Coordinates of C-alpha atoms and ligand atoms in Angstrom, one line a residue:
M1 CA -27.3 56.4 65.4
K2 CA -30.6 55.9 64.3
I3 CA -32.5 52.1 64.3
Y4 CA -34.9 51.6 62.1
L5 CA -37.8 48.1 62.7
S6 CA -40.7 47.2 60.1
M7 CA -44.1 47.4 61.8
D8 CA -46.2 45.9 58.5
S9 CA -48.2 43.3 59.5
A10 CA -46.0 40.4 58.1
A11 CA -43.3 41.6 59.6
K12 CA -45.4 41.5 63.2
A13 CA -47.3 38.3 62.5
L14 CA -42.8 37.5 62.3
G15 CA -42.3 38.6 65.7
S16 CA -41.5 42.2 65.0
E17 CA -43.3 43.8 68.4
E18 CA -41.9 41.5 70.5
V19 CA -37.9 42.4 68.6
A20 CA -39.7 45.7 69.6
V21 CA -39.5 45.5 73.1
A22 CA -36.3 43.5 73.5
L23 CA -34.4 46.3 71.8
S24 CA -35.1 48.9 73.8
A25 CA -35.0 47.2 76.6
A26 CA -31.1 46.3 75.6
L27 CA -30.5 49.8 75.1
E28 CA -31.9 51.0 77.8
A29 CA -29.1 47.9 79.5
R30 CA -26.5 49.7 77.6
G31 CA -27.8 53.8 78.8
E32 CA -27.8 54.5 75.0
T33 CA -30.6 57.2 74.1
V34 CA -31.2 56.2 70.2
E35 CA -34.1 57.0 68.0
V36 CA -35.5 54.5 67.1
I37 CA -37.9 54.5 63.9
R38 CA -40.3 51.9 62.8
V39 CA -40.8 52.0 58.9
G40 CA -42.5 50.0 55.9
S41 CA -41.8 46.4 55.0
R42 CA -38.7 46.7 52.7
G43 CA -40.7 43.7 51.1
M44 CA -37.6 40.9 52.4
V45 CA -40.9 39.3 53.6
W46 CA -38.0 36.1 54.3
L47 CA -35.5 38.6 56.3
E48 CA -38.7 40.1 58.8
P49 CA -38.3 41.3 61.2
L50 CA -35.6 43.0 59.6
L51 CA -33.0 45.5 61.4
E52 CA -30.9 48.1 59.9
I53 CA -28.2 51.0 62.1
D54 CA -27.3 53.3 60.6
R55 CA -24.7 54.2 61.4
G56 CA -23.3 56.8 58.8
Q57 CA -22.8 54.7 56.7
G58 CA -26.3 54.2 55.3
R59 CA -28.4 51.6 56.7
E60 CA -26.3 48.0 57.6
A61 CA -29.5 44.5 57.8
W62 CA -30.0 41.5 60.0
G63 CA -32.7 39.7 60.0
P64 CA -34.6 37.4 60.6
V65 CA -33.9 38.8 64.0
A66 CA -35.1 37.2 66.9
P67 CA -35.5 38.9 70.7
E68 CA -32.4 37.1 71.5
D69 CA -29.9 38.6 68.8
V70 CA -30.4 42.4 69.8
A71 CA -28.1 42.7 73.0
G72 CA -25.5 40.5 70.5
I73 CA -26.3 42.8 67.1
L74 CA -26.4 46.2 69.3
A75 CA -23.3 45.2 71.1
G76 CA -21.2 44.2 67.7
E77 CA -20.9 40.9 67.8
V78 CA -23.4 39.6 65.0
E79 CA -22.3 39.4 61.7
S80 CA -24.7 42.4 59.1
L81 CA -26.1 41.9 56.1
G82 CA -24.2 44.4 55.2
L83 CA -26.2 47.7 53.4
T84 CA -29.7 46.7 53.2
E85 CA -30.0 48.1 49.5
E86 CA -26.2 45.9 48.6
I87 CA -28.7 42.9 49.3
P88 CA -29.0 41.5 45.7
F89 CA -32.7 41.2 46.3
F90 CA -33.1 44.5 46.8
A91 CA -29.8 45.3 44.8
R92 CA -32.0 44.0 41.6
Q93 CA -35.2 45.8 42.3
T94 CA -36.3 49.3 40.3
R95 CA -37.9 50.6 42.7
L96 CA -40.4 53.5 41.4
T97 CA -43.4 53.0 43.0
F98 CA -42.1 51.3 46.4
A99 CA -39.2 53.8 46.2
R100 CA -40.2 54.9 50.3
C101 CA -41.8 52.0 51.2
G102 CA -39.3 50.5 54.0
V103 CA -37.8 54.1 54.1
I104 CA -39.6 56.6 56.2
D105 CA -41.7 56.8 58.9
P106 CA -44.9 55.6 57.5
L107 CA -47.3 58.5 59.2
S108 CA -44.3 61.6 58.5
L109 CA -45.8 64.2 56.3
P110 CA -41.9 65.7 56.6
D111 CA -40.5 62.7 55.9
Y112 CA -42.5 61.2 52.9
E113 CA -41.9 66.2 51.8
A114 CA -37.8 64.8 52.1
H115 CA -38.4 61.3 50.2
G116 CA -40.1 63.4 46.8
G117 CA -43.5 63.0 48.2
L118 CA -45.7 65.9 46.7
A119 CA -44.1 66.9 44.7
G120 CA -45.9 65.0 41.9
L121 CA -48.8 66.5 43.1
R122 CA -47.6 69.8 43.9
R123 CA -47.1 70.0 39.4
A124 CA -50.6 68.3 39.0
A125 CA -52.3 71.3 40.3
T126 CA -50.8 73.3 37.9
M127 CA -52.2 71.8 35.0
T128 CA -55.4 71.3 33.9
G129 CA -57.2 68.0 33.1
E130 CA -56.2 67.6 30.1
A131 CA -53.2 67.9 30.0
I132 CA -53.1 64.8 33.3
I133 CA -54.5 63.2 30.9
D134 CA -52.3 63.4 28.4
E135 CA -49.6 62.5 31.0
M136 CA -51.0 59.3 31.9
K137 CA -51.8 58.4 28.5
T138 CA -48.3 58.7 27.8
S139 CA -46.5 57.4 30.8
G140 CA -49.0 54.0 29.5
L141 CA -49.4 53.0 32.8
R142 CA -52.2 50.4 33.1
G143 CA -54.5 49.1 35.5
R144 CA -52.4 46.7 38.3
G145 CA -55.4 45.3 39.5
G146 CA -56.0 43.3 36.7
A147 CA -57.8 43.9 33.3
G148 CA -54.9 45.6 32.7
F149 CA -56.7 48.6 31.0
P150 CA -54.9 52.4 30.3
T151 CA -55.3 53.8 33.6
G152 CA -54.9 57.7 31.5
I153 CA -58.4 56.8 29.6
K154 CA -61.0 55.6 32.5
W155 CA -59.8 58.8 33.7
D156 CA -60.7 60.6 30.8
T157 CA -64.1 59.2 30.4
V158 CA -64.8 60.7 34.5
R159 CA -63.1 63.8 33.4
M160 CA -65.1 64.4 30.3
A161 CA -68.2 63.2 31.8
H162 CA -71.4 65.7 33.6
A163 CA -72.1 65.5 36.6
D164 CA -72.7 67.1 40.0
Q165 CA -70.8 65.0 41.7
K166 CA -67.8 62.6 40.9
Y167 CA -65.6 60.7 42.9
I168 CA -62.2 58.1 42.6
V169 CA -62.6 54.6 44.1
C170 CA -59.3 52.6 45.5
N171 CA -59.6 49.4 45.6
A172 CA -57.7 47.3 48.0
D173 CA -59.7 44.4 48.8
E174 CA -56.6 42.8 47.7
G175 CA -58.2 38.9 47.1
D176 CA -56.0 37.8 45.3
S177 CA -53.6 34.7 46.4
G178 CA -49.7 35.3 47.2
T179 CA -50.4 39.4 46.8
F180 CA -49.5 41.7 49.8
A181 CA -48.5 44.7 47.5
D182 CA -51.5 46.9 48.4
R183 CA -51.9 46.0 52.0
M184 CA -48.0 47.1 52.2
I185 CA -48.1 50.5 50.6
M186 CA -51.2 51.6 52.6
E187 CA -48.7 50.5 55.7
G188 CA -45.6 52.1 54.6
D189 CA -46.0 54.8 52.5
P190 CA -49.8 55.9 53.0
F191 CA -49.2 59.3 51.3
C192 CA -49.0 58.4 48.2
L193 CA -52.1 56.7 48.2
I194 CA -53.8 59.4 49.5
E195 CA -50.9 61.8 46.7
G196 CA -52.6 59.7 43.6
M197 CA -56.0 59.8 45.2
A198 CA -55.5 63.6 44.7
I199 CA -53.9 63.9 41.4
A200 CA -57.2 61.3 39.7
G201 CA -59.9 63.5 41.6
L202 CA -57.5 67.2 39.9
C203 CA -57.8 65.6 37.1
T204 CA -61.7 64.3 37.0
G205 CA -63.5 67.2 39.1
A206 CA -64.2 64.0 41.6
T207 CA -64.5 66.2 44.9
K208 CA -64.6 62.6 47.3
G209 CA -62.2 59.5 47.4
Y210 CA -62.9 56.4 49.2
V211 CA -60.2 53.0 50.1
Y212 CA -62.6 50.2 49.9
T213 CA -60.3 47.7 51.7
R214 CA -61.1 45.0 54.1
S215 CA -61.5 43.6 57.5
E216 CA -59.0 41.2 57.4
Y217 CA -56.1 44.7 57.3
P218 CA -56.5 46.1 60.3
D219 CA -52.8 47.6 60.3
A220 CA -53.8 49.7 57.0
V221 CA -57.1 50.6 57.8
A222 CA -55.4 52.2 60.5
V223 CA -52.3 53.9 59.2
M224 CA -55.3 54.8 56.3
R225 CA -57.5 56.8 58.7
E226 CA -54.4 58.6 60.5
A227 CA -52.9 59.5 57.1
I228 CA -56.0 61.7 56.2
I229 CA -56.3 62.9 59.3
R230 CA -52.2 64.3 58.9
A231 CA -53.2 65.1 55.2
R232 CA -56.3 67.1 56.0
A233 CA -54.7 68.9 58.3
A234 CA -51.6 70.0 56.9
G235 CA -54.2 71.1 53.3
V236 CA -53.0 68.0 51.1
L237 CA -56.8 67.1 51.5
G238 CA -59.6 69.1 51.8
D239 CA -61.3 72.3 49.8
D240 CA -58.5 73.7 48.7
V241 CA -56.0 71.1 47.9
L242 CA -52.4 72.4 48.6
G243 CA -53.2 76.4 47.4
S244 CA -54.8 74.7 44.4
G245 CA -58.3 76.7 44.2
R246 CA -59.6 72.7 43.8
A247 CA -60.9 70.2 46.9
F248 CA -60.4 66.5 47.6
D249 CA -61.7 64.8 51.1
M250 CA -61.6 61.2 51.2
E251 CA -62.3 58.6 54.2
V252 CA -62.1 54.6 54.2
R253 CA -64.4 51.9 53.8
V254 CA -63.9 48.0 55.7
G255 CA -65.6 45.4 53.8
A256 CA -66.2 42.2 55.4
G257 CA -63.8 40.2 53.6
A258 CA -65.3 38.7 50.1
Y259 CA -63.5 37.8 47.0
V260 CA -65.1 38.8 44.3
C261 CA -65.4 42.6 46.3
G262 CA -62.7 43.2 44.3
E263 CA -65.4 43.1 41.1
E264 CA -65.5 46.7 40.8
T265 CA -69.1 47.1 40.6
S266 CA -69.4 44.3 43.5
L267 CA -67.4 46.7 45.2
L268 CA -70.2 49.3 44.1
N269 CA -73.0 47.5 46.0
S270 CA -70.8 47.2 48.9
L271 CA -70.0 50.7 49.0
E272 CA -73.2 51.5 48.4
G273 CA -74.1 49.4 51.5
K274 CA -75.6 46.7 49.4
R275 CA -74.8 42.5 49.5
G276 CA -71.8 43.2 47.0
V277 CA -73.4 41.1 44.1
V278 CA -72.2 42.3 40.8
R279 CA -73.7 44.2 38.6
A280 CA -73.7 44.1 34.6
K281 CA -71.7 46.5 32.3
P282 CA -72.8 49.3 30.5
P283 CA -73.5 51.2 32.3
L284 CA -69.4 51.6 33.1
P285 CA -68.3 52.4 36.5
A286 CA -66.9 55.5 34.5
L287 CA -70.5 56.5 33.2
E288 CA -72.7 55.3 36.8
G289 CA -71.0 54.4 39.7
F290 CA -70.8 54.6 43.5
L291 CA -74.4 56.8 43.8
G292 CA -74.7 56.2 39.7
K293 CA -72.2 59.3 39.7
P294 CA -69.5 58.5 38.0
T295 CA -66.7 57.0 39.4
V296 CA -62.9 55.9 38.7
V297 CA -62.4 52.1 40.5
N298 CA -58.7 51.9 40.4
N299 CA -56.5 48.9 42.4
V300 CA -53.7 50.8 45.2
I301 CA -51.1 50.3 43.2
S302 CA -52.5 51.8 39.8
L303 CA -53.1 55.0 42.2
A304 CA -49.5 54.5 44.1
T305 CA -47.1 54.7 41.0
V306 CA -48.9 58.2 39.5
P307 CA -47.3 60.5 42.5
V308 CA -43.9 59.3 40.0
I309 CA -45.3 59.8 37.2
F310 CA -46.0 63.7 38.2
E311 CA -43.2 64.4 39.9
K312 CA -40.3 62.3 37.7
G313 CA -42.0 63.1 34.5
A314 CA -44.6 60.5 31.9
Q315 CA -41.8 59.6 29.7
H316 CA -39.0 59.2 32.4
F317 CA -41.6 56.2 33.7
A318 CA -42.9 54.9 30.0
D319 CA -39.0 54.5 28.8
F320 CA -39.4 51.3 31.4
G321 CA -40.8 48.3 30.2
L322 CA -41.6 45.7 27.2
G323 CA -44.0 46.8 24.4
R324 CA -47.2 47.8 25.5
S325 CA -46.3 47.2 29.6
R326 CA -44.7 50.3 30.6
G327 CA -43.0 51.0 33.4
T328 CA -42.3 49.0 37.1
I329 CA -44.2 46.4 38.2
P330 CA -44.7 45.1 41.5
V331 CA -43.8 41.2 41.7
Q332 CA -45.3 39.3 44.7
I333 CA -43.6 36.0 45.1
A334 CA -45.1 33.5 47.5
G335 CA -46.1 29.9 48.7
N336 CA -43.4 27.6 48.8
V337 CA -40.4 29.6 48.1
K338 CA -37.5 30.5 49.5
H339 CA -37.0 34.0 49.1
G340 CA -40.4 35.4 49.2
G341 CA -41.5 39.0 49.1
L342 CA -41.6 42.1 47.7
F343 CA -39.9 42.8 43.6
E344 CA -40.2 46.1 41.5
T345 CA -39.1 45.3 38.6
A346 CA -39.7 46.8 34.5
F347 CA -42.2 44.6 33.1
G348 CA -39.4 41.8 30.4
M349 CA -38.1 39.8 33.3
S350 CA -38.9 36.3 32.3
L351 CA -40.5 34.5 34.3
G352 CA -38.2 32.0 35.7
D353 CA -35.4 34.4 36.6
L354 CA -38.0 35.8 39.4
V355 CA -39.4 32.2 40.7
E356 CA -35.4 30.3 40.3
D357 CA -32.9 33.2 40.6
I358 CA -35.0 35.7 42.9
G359 CA -37.1 33.4 44.5
G360 CA -34.1 30.8 45.2
G361 CA -36.6 28.7 44.3
T362 CA -38.9 26.1 46.8
A363 CA -38.1 26.7 50.3
S364 CA -38.5 23.4 50.7
G365 CA -35.4 22.6 48.4
R366 CA -37.4 20.3 45.9
P367 CA -37.8 21.5 42.7
V368 CA -40.2 23.9 41.1
K369 CA -43.7 21.9 39.3
A370 CA -45.6 25.4 38.5
V371 CA -46.6 28.4 39.5
Q372 CA -50.1 30.0 39.9
I373 CA -50.2 33.7 38.4
G374 CA -52.6 36.8 38.9
G375 CA -54.2 35.3 41.7
P376 CA -56.7 32.3 41.9
L377 CA -58.3 32.9 38.3
G378 CA -55.0 32.8 37.1
A379 CA -53.5 29.7 35.0
Y380 CA -50.5 27.4 36.1
F381 CA -47.4 27.5 33.8
G382 CA -44.9 24.8 34.6
R383 CA -41.5 25.0 33.3
D384 CA -42.0 24.6 30.1
K385 CA -43.1 28.3 30.2
F386 CA -40.8 30.0 32.5
D387 CA -39.2 31.6 29.3
T388 CA -42.3 34.2 29.6
P389 CA -41.0 37.1 30.1
F390 CA -43.3 39.0 32.6
G391 CA -46.1 41.4 29.9
Y392 CA -49.6 41.6 30.2
E393 CA -49.5 40.6 26.2
E394 CA -47.0 38.5 26.9
F395 CA -48.9 36.0 29.2
D396 CA -52.3 36.4 27.8
G397 CA -50.2 34.7 24.5
Q398 CA -49.3 31.6 26.7
G399 CA -53.1 31.3 27.9
G400 CA -52.0 33.2 31.4
L401 CA -52.7 36.1 32.9
I402 CA -50.6 39.0 35.7
G403 CA -53.9 40.3 37.2
H404 CA -52.0 41.4 40.3
A405 CA -48.8 39.9 39.9
G406 CA -49.2 37.6 41.9
V407 CA -47.2 34.6 41.8
V408 CA -47.5 31.4 43.7
V409 CA -44.2 28.5 43.7
F410 CA -45.3 25.2 44.4
D411 CA -43.1 21.8 44.3
D412 CA -42.8 19.5 41.9
S413 CA -45.1 17.6 44.9
A414 CA -48.0 19.4 44.4
D415 CA -51.1 17.6 42.5
M416 CA -52.8 19.4 40.3
L417 CA -55.9 17.6 40.0
G418 CA -56.4 19.1 43.7
M419 CA -55.6 22.6 42.5
A420 CA -57.8 22.0 40.1
R421 CA -60.8 21.3 42.5
F422 CA -59.4 23.5 44.4
A423 CA -60.3 26.7 41.6
M424 CA -63.8 25.3 41.3
E425 CA -64.8 25.1 44.7
F426 CA -63.2 28.5 45.1
C427 CA -65.5 29.3 42.0
A428 CA -68.3 27.9 44.0
V429 CA -68.2 29.3 47.4
E430 CA -67.1 32.9 46.1
S431 CA -69.1 33.0 43.5
C432 CA -71.5 36.0 44.1
G433 CA -74.4 34.1 42.5
K434 CA -75.9 36.4 40.5
C435 CA -75.5 34.2 37.2
T436 CA -75.9 30.4 36.5
P437 CA -72.7 28.9 34.5
C438 CA -70.7 30.6 37.7
R439 CA -73.5 29.7 40.3
I440 CA -73.5 26.3 39.0
G441 CA -71.0 25.6 36.5
A442 CA -68.8 25.9 39.5
V443 CA -70.3 22.9 41.3
R444 CA -70.7 21.3 39.0
G445 CA -67.1 21.5 37.7
V446 CA -66.3 19.9 41.3
E447 CA -67.9 17.3 40.5
T448 CA -67.0 16.6 37.4
L449 CA -63.4 17.7 39.0
D450 CA -64.0 14.1 41.8
R451 CA -65.3 11.7 39.3
I452 CA -61.8 12.0 37.2
K453 CA -60.2 11.5 39.7
Q454 CA -61.5 8.0 40.0
G455 CA -60.9 7.4 37.1
D456 CA -64.2 8.1 34.9
G457 CA -61.9 9.4 31.5
A458 CA -64.9 10.1 29.4
A459 CA -66.0 13.0 32.2
V460 CA -62.7 14.7 31.2
E461 CA -64.2 16.1 28.1
L462 CA -66.9 17.3 29.9
L463 CA -65.0 19.1 32.2
T464 CA -64.0 21.2 28.8
D465 CA -67.2 22.0 27.4
L466 CA -68.4 23.5 30.6
C467 CA -64.9 25.3 31.3
E468 CA -66.1 26.7 27.5
T469 CA -69.3 27.4 29.0
M470 CA -68.0 29.3 32.6
K471 CA -65.7 30.7 30.3
D472 CA -68.6 32.0 27.3
G473 CA -71.2 33.1 29.3
S474 CA -70.4 33.9 33.2
L475 CA -71.2 37.9 34.0
C476 CA -67.8 38.8 35.2
A477 CA -64.3 36.8 35.5
L478 CA -64.4 34.8 38.8
G479 CA -66.7 32.4 37.1
G480 CA -65.5 33.9 33.3
F481 CA -61.4 33.2 34.7
T482 CA -61.7 29.9 36.2
P483 CA -60.9 28.0 33.6
Y484 CA -57.7 29.3 33.5
P485 CA -56.3 27.5 36.2
V486 CA -58.2 24.6 35.2
M487 CA -57.6 23.8 32.1
S488 CA -54.2 24.7 32.4
A489 CA -53.2 22.6 35.2
L490 CA -55.0 19.9 32.9
E491 CA -53.0 21.0 29.5
S492 CA -49.9 20.7 31.4
F493 CA -50.0 17.9 34.1
P494 CA -52.5 14.9 31.4
E495 CA -51.1 12.5 33.1
E496 CA -52.2 13.9 36.6
F497 CA -55.9 13.4 34.9
G498 CA -55.5 10.0 33.6
L499 CA -54.4 11.5 29.7
T500 CA -51.6 11.0 28.8
K501 CA -50.5 14.3 26.5
E502 CA -51.1 13.2 22.9
A503 CA -54.9 13.0 24.4
A504 CA -54.6 16.7 26.1
E505 CA -53.4 18.1 22.9
Ligands
FMN601 C1 -64.0 38.5 40.9 C2 -62.9 39.7 40.9 C3 -62.0 40.2 41.7 C4 -61.1 41.3 42.7 N1 -61.2 41.3 42.9 C5 -60.0 42.8 42.8 C6 -58.9 43.1 43.6 O1 -58.9 42.9 45.3 N2 -58.2 44.5 43.7 C7 -58.0 45.4 43.2 O2 -57.8 46.3 42.0 N3 -59.0 44.5 41.2 C8 -59.1 43.6 41.2 N4 -60.5 42.7 40.1 C9 -60.8 43.8 39.6 C10 -61.4 45.3 39.1 O3 -62.3 44.6 39.1 C11 -61.3 46.1 38.2 O4 -60.9 45.9 37.2 C12 -59.9 47.4 38.8 O5 -59.9 47.6 40.1 C13 -59.5 48.4 38.1 O6 -58.9 49.1 38.7 P1 -57.2 49.0 38.4 O7 -57.6 49.6 36.5 O8 -56.2 50.3 38.4 O9 -56.9 47.8 37.5 C14 -61.3 41.8 40.5 C15 -61.8 41.4 39.5 C16 -62.3 40.4 40.2 C17 -63.5 39.5 38.9
SF4_602 S1 -69.1 35.2 37.0 FE1 -70.1 34.2 39.1 S2 -69.3 35.4 40.0 FE2 -68.9 37.4 38.4 S3 -71.9 37.8 38.1 FE3 -71.7 35.2 37.4 S4 -72.8 34.9 39.1 FE4 -71.4 36.8 40.0

């Protein structure tokens, strides 16, 4: 018999450490010596703390488990949820990037290898940089951090650049509201990120990597740091990566936590010890990035998806998806939702299915009014857009964006004018201050929305005009995309801004 208990920080926040204490006391009382393996999360956050027991027939699940439930579970007096992998939320997923998360001991390299780990790096180590690029391009992988830029093309720019030093920087700032996929991978399958970064290094000639994350992620930082030490000791990192004759090493750097430090050039400034201010582009970070050297900046999920592409083959990955959105996407369902968690699926599932069917509707039991997709800069989609399939172009066509695939659900009590005001306020607070449309525009946006709330209908035109200026004139997407939540709230719910639908059009 083996027992598995999550030590992911979401599980901890919900009481998994108290369950762990109760578990060892109950096992001692029963006189049993059983291996208790602490794992990452399976992603079904509403079931955390999730306890799994394997008696040789697969892993049976109980959750959410309270300390007082443990003795009864061990005595066979509490009915389980069945096999974890047969719980509908889990069974309906296609787990490629998250295949091992919640399954293995995150810091056991042998466990990682036993579940397919390092197969991708071993294969990539036999390939030329050019062949690696071909494989990346065939996979169709696009950046999962927000912009959806093709990863193979970015790597190729760095590969082709001539420089004495190149870098791989992993963007683990994860500032978007309702997102936790990066944290889950770092806590639950850290070697996967290390492997992806090492492949990027071998491909481009970069010998040094950094994972840039935030101080709010102490568990992820600790797990990543320990995993790097173990990977180095095992020759996965270092002067001779898996005997390839090529070098790659990496470390974790922790920022204080500012939303704008997730923007890649601001991140690079922060990584260099400077204030997190956005840099003008060009030059692209791929040519002049960290310390002025060619740098790949990729999101955690982009990099953690690379190993499975090389393990199973680019075509296997590309066979999933829709249109130009290839492979799978870990959708993070959060907010006022019954079944919140991480749902990895091939692109193409409709937004409505994700929210109503997979997510189970709202936690409050009231009707869903809107969802915000893609973080604080993402548009609000009302139910009239629930047919939209999850795909970059499909969302773009509806005036939205996927971003880091966070879906935040609101019920019919949500105040959409208030949410539009919040978007402007967020931008004003988080603005790096470099350009006027964002620095000043966001403050004026809050004031204008306050005027609309007080019944000043003429201010709506001013708001629309201001949003156009921010969209066209901002240096980065913080100021440039804040109009998305504001205008989508106005367009979908005009009556909350004192307008009729016709007047809004
Ligand atoms: C204000 C702002 C915040 C961002 N925050 C993040 C973030 O937290 N994580 C991330 O990966 N990308 C973030 N991005 C996108 C990055 O600038 C960049 O596009 C991304 O790291 C590239 O990696 P990818 O190609 O793998 O997606 C942000 C962009 C902006 C404008
Ligand atoms: S849009 Fe805002 S965050 Fe971006 S550069 Fe301008 S002031 Fe800075």
